[in-house]
C-alpha cells in the first residue's frame, strides 16, 4: 500500500474530522481562535476540540464563561476587527440565547453598513436528538437560521464534508453556521489529509436513482441511504440527495433530480412545520420541475412536539428508516 | 454542652428547629445521597438513557435552603436538581420513575432528570438551561406579591449561571420591584470545567448583590446550620416585603459534572479535601453532639433512606413505559379554547 | 339609527382595538397584567397601551427595565403561578433576545412536565417593515415561532380580529404569540363592542373567487385584496384567504380553496426562504389538493436581504400590489 | 487666572490638551449640536423617512470620551449615535447622506441613522439594539489584545442598556480577560420613559463596576474636562494592559427620546434646569476663561460648524438615491469563496 492509498483509506470520526480542520486552521492562520464553553481542558462537551488547547494554549482555545449572548457577540466583534473566531455552542439549543447577536448583528452588519465590513465568523452548533437529553438539549433549529439573509447555513453529514465545509467556512468572509448532528460525532468515514474545501451551497447526490428523489439533511441522509438499499431490490430505485447547505440552497441539483424522477420525499429531523423540508418542497412546487411531478411532495419531519426524554418516545418523534420505507413505497406505488 | 438550646454558641439550626425537623433534615440529606448513588448505579447498569448531574456533596445546601419553606412557597431548580426536589418533599418513586423515563414519573417520562418538577409542592422544576430558572423565579415572586399569597420563592442556581445575562436581569428586576425571592447560589467552584477564577470577575458571587442593592452573604454551604441561618433570614426578609437577597453557599460536587467528565480541571487532592468536609457527616455530628440523635439513630436514618431509595427504584423499574402513540400528548392543553 | 346599528358601525383603529381588548381583560380578570418596556406613562412605543396605566396603575401595567430575556422569563414564571401576563416586545426584533424563554421554557414546559402545568401567557410582537426603521427594527420573524410546538402563533390583519384574537388568547391556557404589523396600527375598521373571541386556528376567506387562490398574512391580506379588486374586471376572479394563524395552520380552508381554484399564490412579508409561504406551499403540495393544481405554487415573500433604510429600497424588498398583480396574471394566463 | 497652565486648580483638559485640540473639541461639539438641529429640521420638513434619536445636551460626553483616541482605536455606539460619529471624526456629508438614505451615505442608504459607522476611523457603528454594541466592543478589544495592536475600544451605552444581560456578560468577560476596553455609560436618567430609579436597582451605574472588579467612576457628563479626565485615565489603564473600566457620564437629552415622545415622564422644570447646564456653554466659558478663545472666536467656531452642516445637508440632498435593482447588494461579500 503506497502513501497515497493509505491517505485515501484513512478513516476519522466526524468529531475527529472537525478537530483536524480546526487544527489545520489554527496552525496556518494566526487570526483563527476557538471560543466556547469548556472547549479547553474539558475538550468540549462532545470532545470535539479535544486536546487542541494543549497545542495552542488558552489564548487561542478560549473557554468562555457561560454567557452565550455575550460570547457570541464577542466573536462578532472579534470577527469585525481582524480575528477569525470559530465559536462553539455547547448545544445548539443554547443559541436561543444568542439569536440577537447572530441575527441582528452578525447576519446584518455588512448589509446595514453598505458593504464596508464583513464578518468572517464560523459558529458550530451540536444539534439534534438521540442522546436522551430531552427537550432543551435536542432541538434542530437550523430552519431559524436558514431564514436569515446574511448567514450561510450548512449541515454536513459525513466526516469528509464536515472537515471540508469547516475549512471552506473559514475562507468565507461571511458568517457560516455549521449544524453538527451529535449522533454523527462518532461516525467514522474517509477523510482526506491536509487542507481541502467542500463547497458551501452545493448538494451531493449520494446515490443515483430514477424512480424517486429523497432530499435529506444531516443524520437523515444516512437513514435515507439505508432505506434506499432496502428499496432497490423491491424495484424502487431511489436517488438520495444530501442537501448539505440550507442557505443558500442548491436549487439546481434538487430540481434536476425531481425532473428525472417525478417524485420527491424530503426527510429532515427538525419539526415538520416550517422546517427545512417546507422550503425544499416549496422550491420544487414553484419551479418548472412542478410539471414533472407525478405525485404530491411528501415531507417526513419531526413530530409537532418537543423532544421527549424516554428513548422510545424520542425515536418515535423523528423520522426513522421504516417511516422512509413506508413513505417511499406509498409514493412509488401511487398510493399518495 | 449541658443546655444547648440556651447556649449563645449553639448553632442557629439547633436553636431554631425542633429535634424532629432536624432529624427529618438529616434524613432528607441521606435520601439525596442515596438517590444520587442509586442514580449512578442505575446509569452504570444501563438503565438510564441520557446523562445526569449528581449533587453528592451538596446536600446541606439543598436541604438547608428549604427549611423555612412550606408547600405554598416555590423553588426553581437547575440541571443539578435532584437534591432540591428531595428537599422540597418530592416523592422518590416518582422521581426515579421519571429518571427511568416511565409513565409513572413526575413528567410521565417526557422530561427526565433535567426537568423533574412537583408543582404540588411548589417545585417549579429543574431546568436544562443554565440560568433559565432565574427569571421564572422572579415571575413566581411577582405572582405571590400581586396575588398576595405571602409565598416566597427560593431560586437555586450555580456559580456558572451567575455569568448569564439572565442572572443580571433577574436580580435587577427582583430588586426594583422588591419581590419576595431569595437567590441561592450553589457555588461549587466550577461551571463544568471552568473555575470561578477563570469565569467570574469577582471573588465571591455574593459581592454582586451590591450591584442590585440587595443583601449578599457567603456561607459554608456544607454547614447545614450556616445555610439555614442565612437563607431563613433572607426568606423572612422577603416575607416581610423587604425584597430579595442573595445567599452564596460554598460547596463542592464530588462527582464529575456529568457522565462525560474526565475531571481534568481539578486535582484528586482537591476532591479528597472536600470529601473530608462531607456535609452529611458534619450534620450527623451536629445532631449527635447536641444529643438530638445517637450514632445508632443516625445509622438507622441512613438505612431507612437506603430502603426508601431501593423501593423507589423498584417502583420505577416495575412501572410502565409511556405509550408511543401518546408521544405528542400534552404539547397543548386538551380541550383548550382554540 | 338605533343602538345596535351604531354598535355595528363603530370603527376603531387596530391599535385601539388591541387596547380595548386589554382594557376588557384588565377590568374583568384580576390576574391579567401587562408587562413591557415603556407601556406605562409613555403609552407604548406605538401607543398601543395608551393611557391604560392611568386606569389600572403601575402594578398592573408594568414598565419593565430594558431586559427582554428576563422580562419574558418573568412573564413565564408569573403565568406558571397564577397570573395571566400580556407581554409586549417593543419591536418583534428584540424577541431575538428572549428566544430562550419563549422557546425553551414557555413553549416546552407543559410537555416537559408531562402536562402538570400550563403557561397562560400572551405575547405581542409589533412587526414588519414600512416605518423606515431599518434592519433591526423591521423584521418579520413569525416563521421562527411558527416552527415551535407548544406555541400558538397568530397574525391578525384587521381591528376586529386583533381584538377577538387577543381575547381568545387570554382564554387559551397555552402561550399565544400575536404578531401585529406596525403599519396596521393606524388602520381603521369595524370592531364590535364588548367581549367576543375570534378563533385561533381558523383562516378567513376575505373574498370568494374561483380562478385563483391567494393565501396572505397580516398586512399582505390588504395588498392581496387590492390586487383582487383590480383583477376582477380583468376576468381573474381571486379568492383571498387571510391565514390569520400560523400555528396551528388552517389546512382545511386552504385546501378547499385550492381544490376549487387549482391555482395558489402565497403572499407574506417575511423573508421568502423558510418563511410562512414555504409551509403553506408544502402543506398543499403534500395534500390531496395537489391533484387539483393546474400550475406551480407561487410564493411572493420578502427579498433575501435585511430590510434597508431608504424608503424606496424598503418598499422594493417586500411584496407590493403590482408584484401580486404580475404574479396573478402570469399564473392565470398559464405563463407559469 | 494669570497662568492657567500651571495652576493646580486648572481643569484637567486645559492642563492636558493643546489649545488647538481644545478648539477642535469645541468645534466638534458645535458640529454635533448643529447636526442634530439640522436633522430635526430635515425631519420636520419631511426629508427623513424613519425616526431619530437626538443627542442635544450630551455633546461633552461624546467628544470628551474620544479625546485620547486615534483612528486605530475603536468605538461602538448606540441608537443615539450621531455625536459619537462626529467625535470620532466622521464626514458630515456622508452622515447626512446616510440620514437621507442616499447612495453617498456611510451605509449607502441601507442603514440610516441607527447604523451609521465609519470603520476607517475605528467607528464600528451605531446600533439599533440597546446593549447590542457591548459584546462587540469586547470582541474588538479581544482582537486588539490578541493581535497586539495597542488599540483601545470605547464602548458607549445608555443607562437603559445597563439592565440588559449583554451588559453583565460583556463587563464580566472584559474583566476576566483583562481586555483594553472602556465602558462609557451615558446616563441621561431615562431609557425612553423609564427613569433609572424605576429600572435600575442601584443609585449610580458606576457602582456596578465592583461586580466586575473594575474601577467605576461617575462624573458630570456635561463637564468636558471631567469627562476627559475620567475617560483618559481609563484609556491609559487599558493601554497599559490593566484591563477595563466603567465611566458613567451624568448627562441629559434635551429632546424627547425619539419623534414619538410626548415627554410625559419628566417635567418642563427638569428639562429647563438641565438646559441651564448646557455643555457647550460650559465648554465655551472654560476656553474663554482660560484665554484659549475669545467670545468672538467662539461665535466664529459655531458659525463655521453651522456652515459645514449646511454644506453637508446640501451634499446629502443633492446626492443620488440607491438603485432599486441593487436593493439586495452587500448581503454577502461578492466573489466570496462559496
Ligand atoms: C444556557 C446553557 N449553557 C450551557 C449549558 C451546558 N451546561 C450545563 S451545566 C453547565 C455548568 C453549570 O455550572 P453551574 O451553574 O456552576 O452549575 P453546576 O453544574 O456546577 O451545579 C453547563 C455549561 C446549559 N445547560 N445551558
Ligand atoms: C434590545 C432593545 N430593546 C429596546 C429597544 C427600544 N429602545 C430604543 S432606545 C431605548 C432606550 C434606551 O435607553 P438608554 O440606554 O438609556 O439610551 P438613551 O436613549 O437614553 O440614550 C429603547 C427602550 C431597542 N432598540 N433594543
Ligand atoms: Mg458550579
Ligand atoms: Mg438613557
CSV table of N, CA, C and O in Angstrom, one decimal, chain C residues 25-82:
chain,number,residue,atom,x,y,z
C,25,UNK,N,-59.9,42.9,29.4
C,25,UNK,CA,-59.3,41.8,30.1
C,25,UNK,C,-58.9,42.3,31.5
C,25,UNK,O,-59.1,41.6,32.5
C,26,UNK,N,-58.3,43.5,31.6
C,26,UNK,CA,-57.8,44.0,32.9
C,26,UNK,C,-59.0,44.2,33.8
C,26,UNK,O,-59.0,44.0,35.0
C,27,UNK,N,-60.1,44.7,33.2
C,27,UNK,CA,-61.3,45.0,34.0
C,27,UNK,C,-62.0,43.8,34.6
C,27,UNK,O,-62.5,43.7,35.7
C,28,UNK,N,-61.9,42.7,33.8
C,28,UNK,CA,-62.7,41.5,34.1
C,28,UNK,C,-61.9,40.4,34.8
C,28,UNK,O,-62.5,39.5,35.4
C,29,UNK,N,-60.6,40.5,34.8
C,29,UNK,CA,-59.8,39.4,35.4
C,29,UNK,C,-58.6,40.0,36.1
C,29,UNK,O,-57.7,40.5,35.5
C,30,UNK,N,-58.6,40.0,37.4
C,30,UNK,CA,-57.6,40.5,38.2
C,30,UNK,C,-56.2,39.9,38.0
C,30,UNK,O,-55.2,40.5,38.3
C,31,UNK,N,-56.2,38.7,37.4
C,31,UNK,CA,-54.9,38.0,37.1
C,31,UNK,C,-54.2,38.5,35.9
C,31,UNK,O,-53.0,38.3,35.7
C,32,UNK,N,-54.9,39.3,35.1
C,32,UNK,CA,-54.3,39.9,33.9
C,32,UNK,C,-53.4,41.0,34.3
C,32,UNK,O,-53.8,41.9,35.0
C,33,UNK,N,-52.2,41.0,33.8
C,33,UNK,CA,-51.3,42.1,33.9
C,33,UNK,C,-50.6,42.4,32.6
C,33,UNK,O,-50.5,41.5,31.8
C,34,UNK,N,-50.2,43.6,32.4
C,34,UNK,CA,-49.5,44.0,31.2
C,34,UNK,C,-48.0,44.2,31.6
C,34,UNK,O,-47.8,44.9,32.6
C,35,UNK,N,-47.1,43.7,30.8
C,35,UNK,CA,-45.7,44.0,31.0
C,35,UNK,C,-45.1,44.4,29.7
C,35,UNK,O,-45.4,43.9,28.6
C,36,UNK,N,-44.1,45.3,29.8
C,36,UNK,CA,-43.3,45.7,28.6
C,36,UNK,C,-42.6,47.0,28.9
C,36,UNK,O,-42.7,47.6,29.9
C,37,UNK,N,-41.7,47.3,27.9
C,37,UNK,CA,-40.9,48.5,28.0
C,37,UNK,C,-41.7,49.7,27.6
C,37,UNK,O,-42.3,49.8,26.5
C,38,UNK,N,-41.8,50.7,28.5
C,38,UNK,CA,-42.5,51.9,28.2
C,38,UNK,C,-43.9,51.8,27.8
C,38,UNK,O,-44.4,52.6,27.0
C,39,UNK,N,-44.6,50.9,28.4
C,39,UNK,CA,-46.0,50.7,28.2
C,39,UNK,C,-46.9,51.5,29.1
C,39,UNK,O,-48.1,51.6,29.0
C,40,UNK,N,-46.2,52.1,30.1
C,40,UNK,CA,-47.0,52.8,31.2
C,40,UNK,C,-47.2,54.3,30.7
C,40,UNK,O,-47.9,54.5,29.7
C,41,UNK,N,-46.5,55.2,31.3
C,41,UNK,CA,-46.8,56.6,31.1
C,41,UNK,C,-46.5,57.0,29.6
C,41,UNK,O,-47.1,57.9,29.1
C,42,UNK,N,-45.6,56.3,29.0
C,42,UNK,CA,-45.2,56.6,27.6
C,42,UNK,C,-46.4,56.1,26.7
C,42,UNK,O,-46.6,56.6,25.6
C,43,UNK,N,-47.1,55.1,27.1
C,43,UNK,CA,-48.2,54.6,26.3
C,43,UNK,C,-47.8,53.5,25.3
C,43,UNK,O,-48.6,53.1,24.5
C,44,UNK,N,-46.5,53.1,25.4
C,44,UNK,CA,-46.0,52.1,24.4
C,44,UNK,C,-45.4,52.8,23.2
C,44,UNK,O,-45.9,53.9,22.8
C,45,UNK,N,-44.4,52.2,22.6
C,45,UNK,CA,-43.7,52.8,21.5
C,45,UNK,C,-44.6,53.1,20.4
C,45,UNK,O,-44.5,54.1,19.6
C,46,UNK,N,-45.7,52.3,20.2
C,46,UNK,CA,-46.7,52.6,19.2
C,46,UNK,C,-48.0,53.0,19.8
C,46,UNK,O,-49.0,52.9,19.1
C,47,UNK,N,-48.0,53.5,21.0
C,47,UNK,CA,-49.2,54.0,21.6
C,47,UNK,C,-50.3,53.0,21.6
C,47,UNK,O,-51.5,53.3,21.4
C,48,UNK,N,-50.0,51.7,21.9
C,48,UNK,CA,-51.0,50.7,21.9
C,48,UNK,C,-51.6,50.6,23.3
C,48,UNK,O,-52.8,50.6,23.5
C,49,UNK,N,-50.7,50.6,24.3
C,49,UNK,CA,-51.3,50.6,25.7
C,49,UNK,C,-51.9,51.9,26.0
C,49,UNK,O,-52.9,52.0,26.8
C,50,UNK,N,-51.4,53.0,25.4
C,50,UNK,CA,-52.0,54.3,25.6
C,50,UNK,C,-52.1,54.7,27.1
C,50,UNK,O,-51.1,54.6,27.8
C,51,UNK,N,-53.3,55.0,27.5
C,51,UNK,CA,-53.5,55.5,28.9
C,51,UNK,C,-53.9,54.4,29.9
C,51,UNK,O,-54.4,54.8,31.0
C,52,UNK,N,-53.8,53.2,29.5
C,52,UNK,CA,-54.3,52.1,30.4
C,52,UNK,C,-53.6,52.2,31.8
C,52,UNK,O,-54.3,51.8,32.8
C,53,UNK,N,-52.4,52.7,31.9
C,53,UNK,CA,-51.8,52.7,33.2
C,53,UNK,C,-52.5,53.7,34.1
C,53,UNK,O,-52.6,53.5,35.4
C,54,UNK,N,-53.1,54.7,33.6
C,54,UNK,CA,-53.9,55.6,34.4
C,54,UNK,C,-55.1,54.9,35.1
C,54,UNK,O,-55.5,55.2,36.2
C,55,UNK,N,-55.7,54.0,34.3
C,55,UNK,CA,-56.8,53.3,34.8
C,55,UNK,C,-56.5,52.2,35.8
C,55,UNK,O,-57.2,52.0,36.7
C,56,UNK,N,-55.4,51.5,35.5
C,56,UNK,CA,-55.1,50.3,36.2
C,56,UNK,C,-53.9,50.4,37.1
C,56,UNK,O,-53.6,49.5,37.9
C,57,UNK,N,-53.1,51.4,37.0
C,57,UNK,CA,-52.0,51.6,37.9
C,57,UNK,C,-50.7,50.8,37.4
C,57,UNK,O,-50.8,49.9,36.6
C,58,UNK,N,-49.6,51.2,38.0
C,58,UNK,CA,-48.4,50.6,37.6
C,58,UNK,C,-48.2,49.2,38.1
C,58,UNK,O,-47.2,48.5,37.7
C,59,UNK,N,-49.0,48.7,39.0
C,59,UNK,CA,-48.9,47.3,39.4
C,59,UNK,C,-49.4,46.4,38.3
C,59,UNK,O,-49.1,45.2,38.3
C,60,UNK,N,-50.4,46.9,37.5
C,60,UNK,CA,-51.0,46.0,36.5
C,60,UNK,C,-50.5,46.4,35.1
C,60,UNK,O,-50.7,45.6,34.2
C,61,UNK,N,-50.0,47.5,35.0
C,61,UNK,CA,-49.4,48.0,33.7
C,61,UNK,C,-48.0,48.3,34.0
C,61,UNK,O,-47.6,49.4,34.3
C,62,UNK,N,-47.1,47.3,33.9
C,62,UNK,CA,-45.8,47.4,34.4
C,62,UNK,C,-44.7,47.7,33.4
C,62,UNK,O,-44.5,46.9,32.4
C,63,UNK,N,-44.1,48.8,33.6
C,63,UNK,CA,-42.9,49.1,32.8
C,63,UNK,C,-41.8,48.2,33.2
C,63,UNK,O,-41.4,48.2,34.4
C,64,UNK,N,-41.2,47.5,32.3
C,64,UNK,CA,-40.1,46.6,32.7
C,64,UNK,C,-38.8,47.4,32.3
C,64,UNK,O,-38.8,48.2,31.5
C,65,UNK,N,-37.7,47.1,33.0
C,65,UNK,CA,-36.4,47.6,32.6
C,65,UNK,C,-36.1,47.0,31.1
C,65,UNK,O,-36.9,46.2,30.7
C,66,UNK,N,-35.1,47.5,30.5
C,66,UNK,CA,-34.8,47.0,29.1
C,66,UNK,C,-34.0,45.7,29.3
C,66,UNK,O,-32.8,45.6,29.4
C,67,UNK,N,-34.8,44.7,29.5
C,67,UNK,CA,-34.3,43.3,29.8
C,67,UNK,C,-35.3,42.3,29.2
C,67,UNK,O,-36.1,41.7,29.8
C,68,UNK,N,-35.1,42.2,27.9
C,68,UNK,CA,-36.1,41.3,27.2
C,68,UNK,C,-36.1,39.9,27.6
C,68,UNK,O,-37.2,39.3,27.8
C,69,UNK,N,-34.9,39.3,27.8
C,69,UNK,CA,-34.9,37.9,28.2
C,69,UNK,C,-35.5,37.8,29.6
C,69,UNK,O,-36.3,36.9,29.8
C,70,UNK,N,-35.0,38.6,30.5
C,70,UNK,CA,-35.5,38.5,31.9
C,70,UNK,C,-37.0,38.8,31.9
C,70,UNK,O,-37.8,38.2,32.6
C,71,UNK,N,-37.4,39.9,31.2
C,71,UNK,CA,-38.8,40.3,31.3
C,71,UNK,C,-39.7,39.1,30.8
C,71,UNK,O,-40.7,38.8,31.4
C,72,UNK,N,-39.3,38.5,29.6
C,72,UNK,CA,-40.1,37.4,29.1
C,72,UNK,C,-40.1,36.3,30.1
C,72,UNK,O,-41.2,35.6,30.3
C,73,UNK,N,-39.0,36.0,30.8
C,73,UNK,CA,-38.9,34.9,31.7
C,73,UNK,C,-39.8,35.2,33.0
C,73,UNK,O,-40.4,34.3,33.5
C,74,UNK,N,-39.8,36.5,33.4
C,74,UNK,CA,-40.7,36.8,34.5
C,74,UNK,C,-42.1,36.6,34.1
C,74,UNK,O,-42.9,36.0,34.9
C,75,UNK,N,-42.5,36.9,32.9
C,75,UNK,CA,-43.8,36.6,32.4
C,75,UNK,C,-44.1,35.1,32.4
C,75,UNK,O,-45.2,34.7,32.8
C,76,UNK,N,-43.2,34.3,32.0
C,76,UNK,CA,-43.4,32.9,32.0
C,76,UNK,C,-43.6,32.4,33.4
C,76,UNK,O,-44.5,31.7,33.7
C,77,UNK,N,-42.7,32.9,34.3
C,77,UNK,CA,-42.9,32.5,35.7
C,77,UNK,C,-44.2,32.9,36.3
C,77,UNK,O,-44.8,32.2,37.1
C,78,UNK,N,-44.6,34.1,36.0
C,78,UNK,CA,-45.9,34.6,36.5
C,78,UNK,C,-47.0,33.8,36.0
C,78,UNK,O,-48.0,33.5,36.7
C,79,UNK,N,-46.9,33.4,34.7
C,79,UNK,CA,-48.0,32.7,34.1
C,79,UNK,C,-48.1,31.3,34.7
C,79,UNK,O,-49.2,30.7,34.8
C,80,UNK,N,-47.0,30.7,35.1
C,80,UNK,CA,-46.9,29.4,35.7
C,80,UNK,C,-47.6,29.4,37.1
C,80,UNK,O,-47.8,28.3,37.7
C,81,UNK,N,-47.7,30.6,37.7
C,81,UNK,CA,-48.1,30.7,39.1
C,81,UNK,C,-49.3,31.5,39.4
C,81,UNK,O,-49.4,32.0,40.5
C,82,UNK,N,-50.1,31.7,38.4
C,82,UNK,CA,-51.4,32.3,38.7
C,82,UNK,C,-51.8,33.6,38.0
C,82,UNK,O,-52.9,34.0,38.1
